[in-house]
Amino acid sequence: MNNAGVLALDGVLDRARAEAWPLRKDSGQGIGVIDLTAVERIEVAGLALVAELVERATRATGKRPTLRGNPPGLEELARAYRIDAGLADFP
């Protein structure tokens, strides 16, 4: 994460990447934007990771972070799970 509160993700967000992500107690601290523009593809586990990061950031800051970017797979997963692709309506 950079000093402006942007958490930039890249590559493929799949099960292996989600399992390897170092979620700590303070994982959401200071996140204002989750940048997905460099994500090559997002799979179900990657969507779960992003949702977890959104939830932790919202809890830590009191404000839901903005999602930037629309990687391949995001729209399809959002439709399949009947959620907004920006996770605006995700619990």
mmCIF file of N, CA and C in Angstrom:
data_model
loop_
_atom_site.group_PDB
_atom_site.id
_atom_site.type_symbol
_atom_site.label_atom_id
_atom_site.label_comp_id
_atom_site.label_asym_id
_atom_site.label_seq_id
_atom_site.Cartn_x
_atom_site.Cartn_y
_atom_site.Cartn_z
ATOM 1 N N MET A 1 0.842 -1.167 0.000
ATOM 2 C CA MET A 1 0.000 0.000 0.000
ATOM 3 C C MET A 1 0.893 1.238 0.000
ATOM 4 N N ASN A 2 0.489 2.243 -0.774
ATOM 5 C CA ASN A 2 1.291 3.465 -0.805
ATOM 6 C C ASN A 2 0.803 4.470 0.241
ATOM 7 N N ASN A 3 1.469 5.590 0.348
ATOM 8 C CA ASN A 3 1.139 6.586 1.364
ATOM 9 C C ASN A 3 -0.211 7.255 1.148
ATOM 10 N N ALA A 4 -0.753 7.178 -0.056
ATOM 11 C CA ALA A 4 -2.043 7.795 -0.354
ATOM 12 C C ALA A 4 -3.210 6.871 -0.001
ATOM 13 N N GLY A 5 -2.944 5.747 0.614
ATOM 14 C CA GLY A 5 -4.003 4.827 1.001
ATOM 15 C C GLY A 5 -4.496 3.940 -0.118
ATOM 16 N N VAL A 6 -3.664 3.748 -1.146
ATOM 17 C CA VAL A 6 -4.041 2.904 -2.284
ATOM 18 C C VAL A 6 -3.369 1.539 -2.139
ATOM 19 N N LEU A 7 -4.183 0.508 -2.105
ATOM 20 C CA LEU A 7 -3.676 -0.863 -2.093
ATOM 21 C C LEU A 7 -3.796 -1.377 -3.516
ATOM 22 N N ALA A 8 -2.684 -1.524 -4.212
ATOM 23 C CA ALA A 8 -2.677 -1.961 -5.605
ATOM 24 C C ALA A 8 -2.416 -3.462 -5.677
ATOM 25 N N LEU A 9 -3.349 -4.183 -6.275
ATOM 26 C CA LEU A 9 -3.202 -5.616 -6.463
ATOM 27 C C LEU A 9 -2.866 -5.875 -7.931
ATOM 28 N N ASP A 10 -2.174 -6.983 -8.192
ATOM 29 C CA ASP A 10 -1.810 -7.292 -9.569
ATOM 30 C C ASP A 10 -1.790 -8.796 -9.778
ATOM 31 N N GLY A 11 -1.581 -9.182 -11.027
ATOM 32 C CA GLY A 11 -1.504 -10.603 -11.347
ATOM 33 C C GLY A 11 -2.868 -11.260 -11.336
ATOM 34 N N VAL A 12 -2.878 -12.546 -11.059
ATOM 35 C CA VAL A 12 -4.112 -13.328 -11.015
ATOM 36 C C VAL A 12 -4.536 -13.478 -9.556
ATOM 37 N N LEU A 13 -5.770 -13.096 -9.274
ATOM 38 C CA LEU A 13 -6.303 -13.279 -7.915
ATOM 39 C C LEU A 13 -7.098 -14.580 -7.908
ATOM 40 N N ASP A 14 -6.408 -15.648 -7.523
ATOM 41 C CA ASP A 14 -7.003 -16.973 -7.496
ATOM 42 C C ASP A 14 -6.861 -17.563 -6.095
ATOM 43 N N ARG A 15 -7.160 -18.828 -5.962
ATOM 44 C CA ARG A 15 -7.116 -19.473 -4.648
ATOM 45 C C ARG A 15 -5.717 -19.436 -4.029
ATOM 46 N N ALA A 16 -4.713 -19.752 -4.822
ATOM 47 C CA ALA A 16 -3.339 -19.759 -4.311
ATOM 48 C C ALA A 16 -2.939 -18.374 -3.801
ATOM 49 N N ARG A 17 -3.283 -17.346 -4.546
ATOM 50 C CA ARG A 17 -2.932 -15.977 -4.149
ATOM 51 C C ARG A 17 -3.707 -15.574 -2.899
ATOM 52 N N ALA A 18 -4.984 -15.931 -2.846
ATOM 53 C CA ALA A 18 -5.796 -15.592 -1.675
ATOM 54 C C ALA A 18 -5.285 -16.293 -0.418
ATOM 55 N N GLU A 19 -4.922 -17.558 -0.558
ATOM 56 C CA GLU A 19 -4.412 -18.305 0.595
ATOM 57 C C GLU A 19 -3.076 -17.760 1.070
ATOM 58 N N ALA A 20 -2.285 -17.211 0.167
ATOM 59 C CA ALA A 20 -0.962 -16.693 0.524
ATOM 60 C C ALA A 20 -1.007 -15.253 1.041
ATOM 61 N N TRP A 21 -2.158 -14.580 0.880
ATOM 62 C CA TRP A 21 -2.233 -13.170 1.280
ATOM 63 C C TRP A 21 -2.097 -13.055 2.799
ATOM 64 N N PRO A 22 -1.210 -12.199 3.262
ATOM 65 C CA PRO A 22 -0.961 -12.077 4.707
ATOM 66 C C PRO A 22 -1.992 -11.191 5.416
ATOM 67 N N LEU A 23 -3.162 -11.738 5.725
ATOM 68 C CA LEU A 23 -4.163 -10.973 6.460
ATOM 69 C C LEU A 23 -3.734 -10.892 7.924
ATOM 70 N N ARG A 24 -3.594 -9.663 8.361
ATOM 71 C CA ARG A 24 -3.237 -9.417 9.763
ATOM 72 C C ARG A 24 -4.384 -8.679 10.422
ATOM 73 N N LYS A 25 -4.297 -8.532 11.711
ATOM 74 C CA LYS A 25 -5.336 -7.842 12.460
ATOM 75 C C LYS A 25 -5.555 -6.424 11.949
ATOM 76 N N ASP A 26 -4.484 -5.762 11.489
ATOM 77 C CA ASP A 26 -4.572 -4.372 11.030
ATOM 78 C C ASP A 26 -4.629 -4.263 9.502
ATOM 79 N N SER A 27 -5.039 -5.327 8.819
ATOM 80 C CA SER A 27 -4.999 -5.360 7.355
ATOM 81 C C SER A 27 -5.777 -4.250 6.662
ATOM 82 N N GLY A 28 -6.819 -3.721 7.270
ATOM 83 C CA GLY A 28 -7.615 -2.696 6.616
ATOM 84 C C GLY A 28 -7.192 -1.280 6.909
ATOM 85 N N GLN A 29 -6.248 -1.118 7.809
ATOM 86 C CA GLN A 29 -5.826 0.202 8.259
ATOM 87 C C GLN A 29 -5.321 1.068 7.113
ATOM 88 N N GLY A 30 -5.939 2.227 6.921
ATOM 89 C CA GLY A 30 -5.451 3.204 5.964
ATOM 90 C C GLY A 30 -5.813 2.966 4.510
ATOM 91 N N ILE A 31 -6.593 1.929 4.212
ATOM 92 C CA ILE A 31 -6.957 1.653 2.820
ATOM 93 C C ILE A 31 -8.152 2.516 2.423
ATOM 94 N N GLY A 32 -7.939 3.362 1.423
ATOM 95 C CA GLY A 32 -9.019 4.180 0.883
ATOM 96 C C GLY A 32 -9.421 3.747 -0.507
ATOM 97 N N VAL A 33 -8.477 3.116 -1.219
ATOM 98 C CA VAL A 33 -8.716 2.645 -2.584
ATOM 99 C C VAL A 33 -8.077 1.267 -2.735
ATOM 100 N N ILE A 34 -8.820 0.344 -3.321
ATOM 101 C CA ILE A 34 -8.262 -0.952 -3.707
ATOM 102 C C ILE A 34 -8.200 -0.929 -5.222
ATOM 103 N N ASP A 35 -6.980 -0.898 -5.738
ATOM 104 C CA ASP A 35 -6.751 -0.744 -7.172
ATOM 105 C C ASP A 35 -6.581 -2.112 -7.818
ATOM 106 N N LEU A 36 -7.506 -2.448 -8.699
ATOM 107 C CA LEU A 36 -7.499 -3.739 -9.389
ATOM 108 C C LEU A 36 -7.086 -3.604 -10.849
ATOM 109 N N THR A 37 -6.614 -2.433 -11.256
ATOM 110 C CA THR A 37 -6.329 -2.199 -12.673
ATOM 111 C C THR A 37 -5.240 -3.112 -13.229
ATOM 112 N N ALA A 38 -4.323 -3.581 -12.405
ATOM 113 C CA ALA A 38 -3.255 -4.469 -12.882
ATOM 114 C C ALA A 38 -3.568 -5.947 -12.660
ATOM 115 N N VAL A 39 -4.788 -6.241 -12.203
ATOM 116 C CA VAL A 39 -5.190 -7.638 -12.002
ATOM 117 C C VAL A 39 -5.526 -8.241 -13.358
ATOM 118 N N GLU A 40 -4.873 -9.345 -13.685
ATOM 119 C CA GLU A 40 -5.068 -10.009 -14.972
ATOM 120 C C GLU A 40 -6.379 -10.788 -15.036
ATOM 121 N N ARG A 41 -6.788 -11.347 -13.892
ATOM 122 C CA ARG A 41 -8.015 -12.150 -13.815
ATOM 123 C C ARG A 41 -8.358 -12.332 -12.347
ATOM 124 N N ILE A 42 -9.648 -12.353 -12.062
ATOM 125 C CA ILE A 42 -10.077 -12.603 -10.691
ATOM 126 C C ILE A 42 -10.985 -13.816 -10.674
ATOM 127 N N GLU A 43 -10.728 -14.710 -9.735
ATOM 128 C CA GLU A 43 -11.521 -15.920 -9.574
ATOM 129 C C GLU A 43 -12.280 -15.825 -8.251
ATOM 130 N N VAL A 44 -13.062 -16.824 -7.923
ATOM 131 C CA VAL A 44 -13.918 -16.789 -6.733
ATOM 132 C C VAL A 44 -13.136 -16.474 -5.459
ATOM 133 N N ALA A 45 -12.033 -17.150 -5.236
ATOM 134 C CA ALA A 45 -11.250 -16.907 -4.022
ATOM 135 C C ALA A 45 -10.667 -15.495 -4.015
ATOM 136 N N GLY A 46 -10.327 -14.981 -5.180
ATOM 137 C CA GLY A 46 -9.837 -13.610 -5.280
ATOM 138 C C GLY A 46 -10.914 -12.606 -4.934
ATOM 139 N N LEU A 47 -12.146 -12.875 -5.374
ATOM 140 C CA LEU A 47 -13.271 -12.011 -5.018
ATOM 141 C C LEU A 47 -13.501 -12.048 -3.512
ATOM 142 N N ALA A 48 -13.376 -13.222 -2.917
ATOM 143 C CA ALA A 48 -13.524 -13.344 -1.465
ATOM 144 C C ALA A 48 -12.430 -12.541 -0.747
ATOM 145 N N LEU A 49 -11.209 -12.575 -1.267
ATOM 146 C CA LEU A 49 -10.122 -11.797 -0.684
ATOM 147 C C LEU A 49 -10.416 -10.304 -0.764
ATOM 148 N N VAL A 50 -10.851 -9.845 -1.932
ATOM 149 C CA VAL A 50 -11.161 -8.420 -2.094
ATOM 150 C C VAL A 50 -12.304 -8.026 -1.158
ATOM 151 N N ALA A 51 -13.328 -8.868 -1.055
ATOM 152 C CA ALA A 51 -14.445 -8.591 -0.149
ATOM 153 C C ALA A 51 -13.961 -8.499 1.296
ATOM 154 N N GLU A 52 -13.057 -9.373 1.678
ATOM 155 C CA GLU A 52 -12.488 -9.341 3.034
ATOM 156 C C GLU A 52 -11.703 -8.057 3.265
ATOM 157 N N LEU A 53 -10.922 -7.635 2.275
ATOM 158 C CA LEU A 53 -10.164 -6.391 2.399
ATOM 159 C C LEU A 53 -11.096 -5.184 2.497
ATOM 160 N N VAL A 54 -12.176 -5.200 1.718
ATOM 161 C CA VAL A 54 -13.173 -4.123 1.797
ATOM 162 C C VAL A 54 -13.781 -4.082 3.194
ATOM 163 N N GLU A 55 -14.163 -5.229 3.698
ATOM 164 C CA GLU A 55 -14.785 -5.302 5.025
ATOM 165 C C GLU A 55 -13.829 -4.828 6.113
ATOM 166 N N ARG A 56 -12.583 -5.256 6.066
ATOM 167 C CA ARG A 56 -11.602 -4.844 7.076
ATOM 168 C C ARG A 56 -11.297 -3.354 7.001
ATOM 169 N N ALA A 57 -11.197 -2.827 5.781
ATOM 170 C CA ALA A 57 -10.936 -1.396 5.616
ATOM 171 C C ALA A 57 -12.117 -0.578 6.127
ATOM 172 N N THR A 58 -13.323 -1.033 5.830
ATOM 173 C CA THR A 58 -14.525 -0.332 6.287
ATOM 174 C C THR A 58 -14.582 -0.330 7.812
ATOM 175 N N ARG A 59 -14.299 -1.460 8.398
ATOM 176 C CA ARG A 59 -14.312 -1.568 9.862
ATOM 177 C C ARG A 59 -13.226 -0.689 10.484
ATOM 178 N N ALA A 60 -12.048 -0.667 9.875
ATOM 179 C CA ALA A 60 -10.914 0.081 10.440
ATOM 180 C C ALA A 60 -11.063 1.591 10.287
ATOM 181 N N THR A 61 -11.640 2.023 9.162
ATOM 182 C CA THR A 61 -11.685 3.462 8.884
ATOM 183 C C THR A 61 -13.067 4.076 9.012
ATOM 184 N N GLY A 62 -14.095 3.236 9.032
ATOM 185 C CA GLY A 62 -15.456 3.744 9.076
ATOM 186 C C GLY A 62 -15.972 4.176 7.711
ATOM 187 N N LYS A 63 -15.176 3.973 6.687
ATOM 188 C CA LYS A 63 -15.556 4.366 5.326
ATOM 189 C C LYS A 63 -15.198 3.238 4.366
ATOM 190 N N ARG A 64 -16.142 2.906 3.491
ATOM 191 C CA ARG A 64 -15.914 1.842 2.515
ATOM 192 C C ARG A 64 -14.898 2.315 1.476
ATOM 193 N N PRO A 65 -13.861 1.522 1.205
ATOM 194 C CA PRO A 65 -12.874 1.924 0.195
ATOM 195 C C PRO A 65 -13.468 1.859 -1.210
ATOM 196 N N THR A 66 -12.905 2.618 -2.096
ATOM 197 C CA THR A 66 -13.298 2.614 -3.498
ATOM 198 C C THR A 66 -12.555 1.499 -4.212
ATOM 199 N N LEU A 67 -13.252 0.780 -5.084
ATOM 200 C CA LEU A 67 -12.592 -0.203 -5.935
ATOM 201 C C LEU A 67 -12.313 0.462 -7.272
ATOM 202 N N ARG A 68 -11.089 0.341 -7.730
ATOM 203 C CA ARG A 68 -10.685 0.905 -9.020
ATOM 204 C C ARG A 68 -10.301 -0.240 -9.942
ATOM 205 N N GLY A 69 -10.876 -0.253 -11.137
ATOM 206 C CA GLY A 69 -10.551 -1.297 -12.103
ATOM 207 C C GLY A 69 -11.648 -2.334 -12.217
ATOM 208 N N ASN A 70 -11.632 -3.041 -13.316
ATOM 209 C CA ASN A 70 -12.631 -4.061 -13.596
ATOM 210 C C ASN A 70 -11.944 -5.245 -14.289
ATOM 211 N N PRO A 71 -11.232 -6.054 -13.505
ATOM 212 C CA PRO A 71 -10.476 -7.153 -14.123
ATOM 213 C C PRO A 71 -11.389 -8.223 -14.714
ATOM 214 N N PRO A 72 -10.878 -8.965 -15.700
ATOM 215 C CA PRO A 72 -11.645 -10.081 -16.260
ATOM 216 C C PRO A 72 -12.086 -11.039 -15.154
ATOM 217 N N GLY A 73 -13.346 -11.401 -15.206
ATOM 218 C CA GLY A 73 -13.911 -12.322 -14.218
ATOM 219 C C GLY A 73 -14.772 -11.626 -13.185
ATOM 220 N N LEU A 74 -14.520 -10.360 -12.930
ATOM 221 C CA LEU A 74 -15.246 -9.657 -11.867
ATOM 222 C C LEU A 74 -16.737 -9.521 -12.187
ATOM 223 N N GLU A 75 -17.057 -9.073 -13.379
ATOM 224 C CA GLU A 75 -18.465 -8.890 -13.756
ATOM 225 C C GLU A 75 -19.216 -10.223 -13.723
ATOM 226 N N GLU A 76 -18.601 -11.276 -14.234
ATOM 227 C CA GLU A 76 -19.238 -12.585 -14.266
ATOM 228 C C GLU A 76 -19.501 -13.104 -12.854
ATOM 229 N N LEU A 77 -18.521 -12.962 -11.971
ATOM 230 C CA LEU A 77 -18.697 -13.405 -10.589
ATOM 231 C C LEU A 77 -19.758 -12.572 -9.883
ATOM 232 N N ALA A 78 -19.746 -11.277 -10.119
ATOM 233 C CA ALA A 78 -20.743 -10.406 -9.502
ATOM 234 C C ALA A 78 -22.156 -10.814 -9.934
ATOM 235 N N ARG A 79 -22.321 -11.094 -11.223
ATOM 236 C CA ARG A 79 -23.632 -11.540 -11.705
ATOM 237 C C ARG A 79 -24.019 -12.884 -11.082
ATOM 238 N N ALA A 80 -23.070 -13.802 -11.024
ATOM 239 C CA ALA A 80 -23.357 -15.131 -10.475
ATOM 240 C C ALA A 80 -23.768 -15.073 -9.007
ATOM 241 N N TYR A 81 -23.152 -14.169 -8.258
ATOM 242 C CA TYR A 81 -23.452 -14.053 -6.828
ATOM 243 C C TYR A 81 -24.450 -12.944 -6.525
ATOM 244 N N ARG A 82 -24.935 -12.298 -7.597
ATOM 245 C CA ARG A 82 -25.945 -11.241 -7.486
ATOM 246 C C ARG A 82 -25.509 -10.116 -6.558
ATOM 247 N N ILE A 83 -24.281 -9.669 -6.778
ATOM 248 C CA ILE A 83 -23.748 -8.538 -6.024
ATOM 249 C C ILE A 83 -23.259 -7.479 -6.999
ATOM 250 N N ASP A 84 -23.125 -6.271 -6.519
ATOM 251 C CA ASP A 84 -22.585 -5.188 -7.319
ATOM 252 C C ASP A 84 -21.099 -5.447 -7.558
ATOM 253 N N ALA A 85 -20.615 -5.214 -8.782
ATOM 254 C CA ALA A 85 -19.214 -5.474 -9.103
ATOM 255 C C ALA A 85 -18.268 -4.606 -8.280
ATOM 256 N N GLY A 86 -18.738 -3.488 -7.767
ATOM 257 C CA GLY A 86 -17.924 -2.637 -6.896
ATOM 258 C C GLY A 86 -18.083 -2.996 -5.432
ATOM 259 N N LEU A 87 -18.819 -4.076 -5.169
ATOM 260 C CA LEU A 87 -19.100 -4.583 -3.820
ATOM 261 C C LEU A 87 -19.865 -3.580 -2.959
ATOM 262 N N ALA A 88 -20.544 -2.615 -3.586
ATOM 263 C CA ALA A 88 -21.283 -1.602 -2.846
ATOM 264 C C ALA A 88 -22.419 -2.202 -2.017
ATOM 265 N N ASP A 89 -22.997 -3.298 -2.493
ATOM 266 C CA ASP A 89 -24.108 -3.903 -1.755
ATOM 267 C C ASP A 89 -23.705 -5.181 -1.026
ATOM 268 N N PHE A 90 -22.404 -5.411 -0.954
ATOM 269 C CA PHE A 90 -21.911 -6.608 -0.275
ATOM 270 C C PHE A 90 -21.936 -6.365 1.231
ATOM 271 N N PRO A 91 -22.455 -7.333 1.966
ATOM 272 C CA PRO A 91 -22.539 -7.122 3.427
ATOM 273 C C PRO A 91 -21.198 -6.951 4.099
#
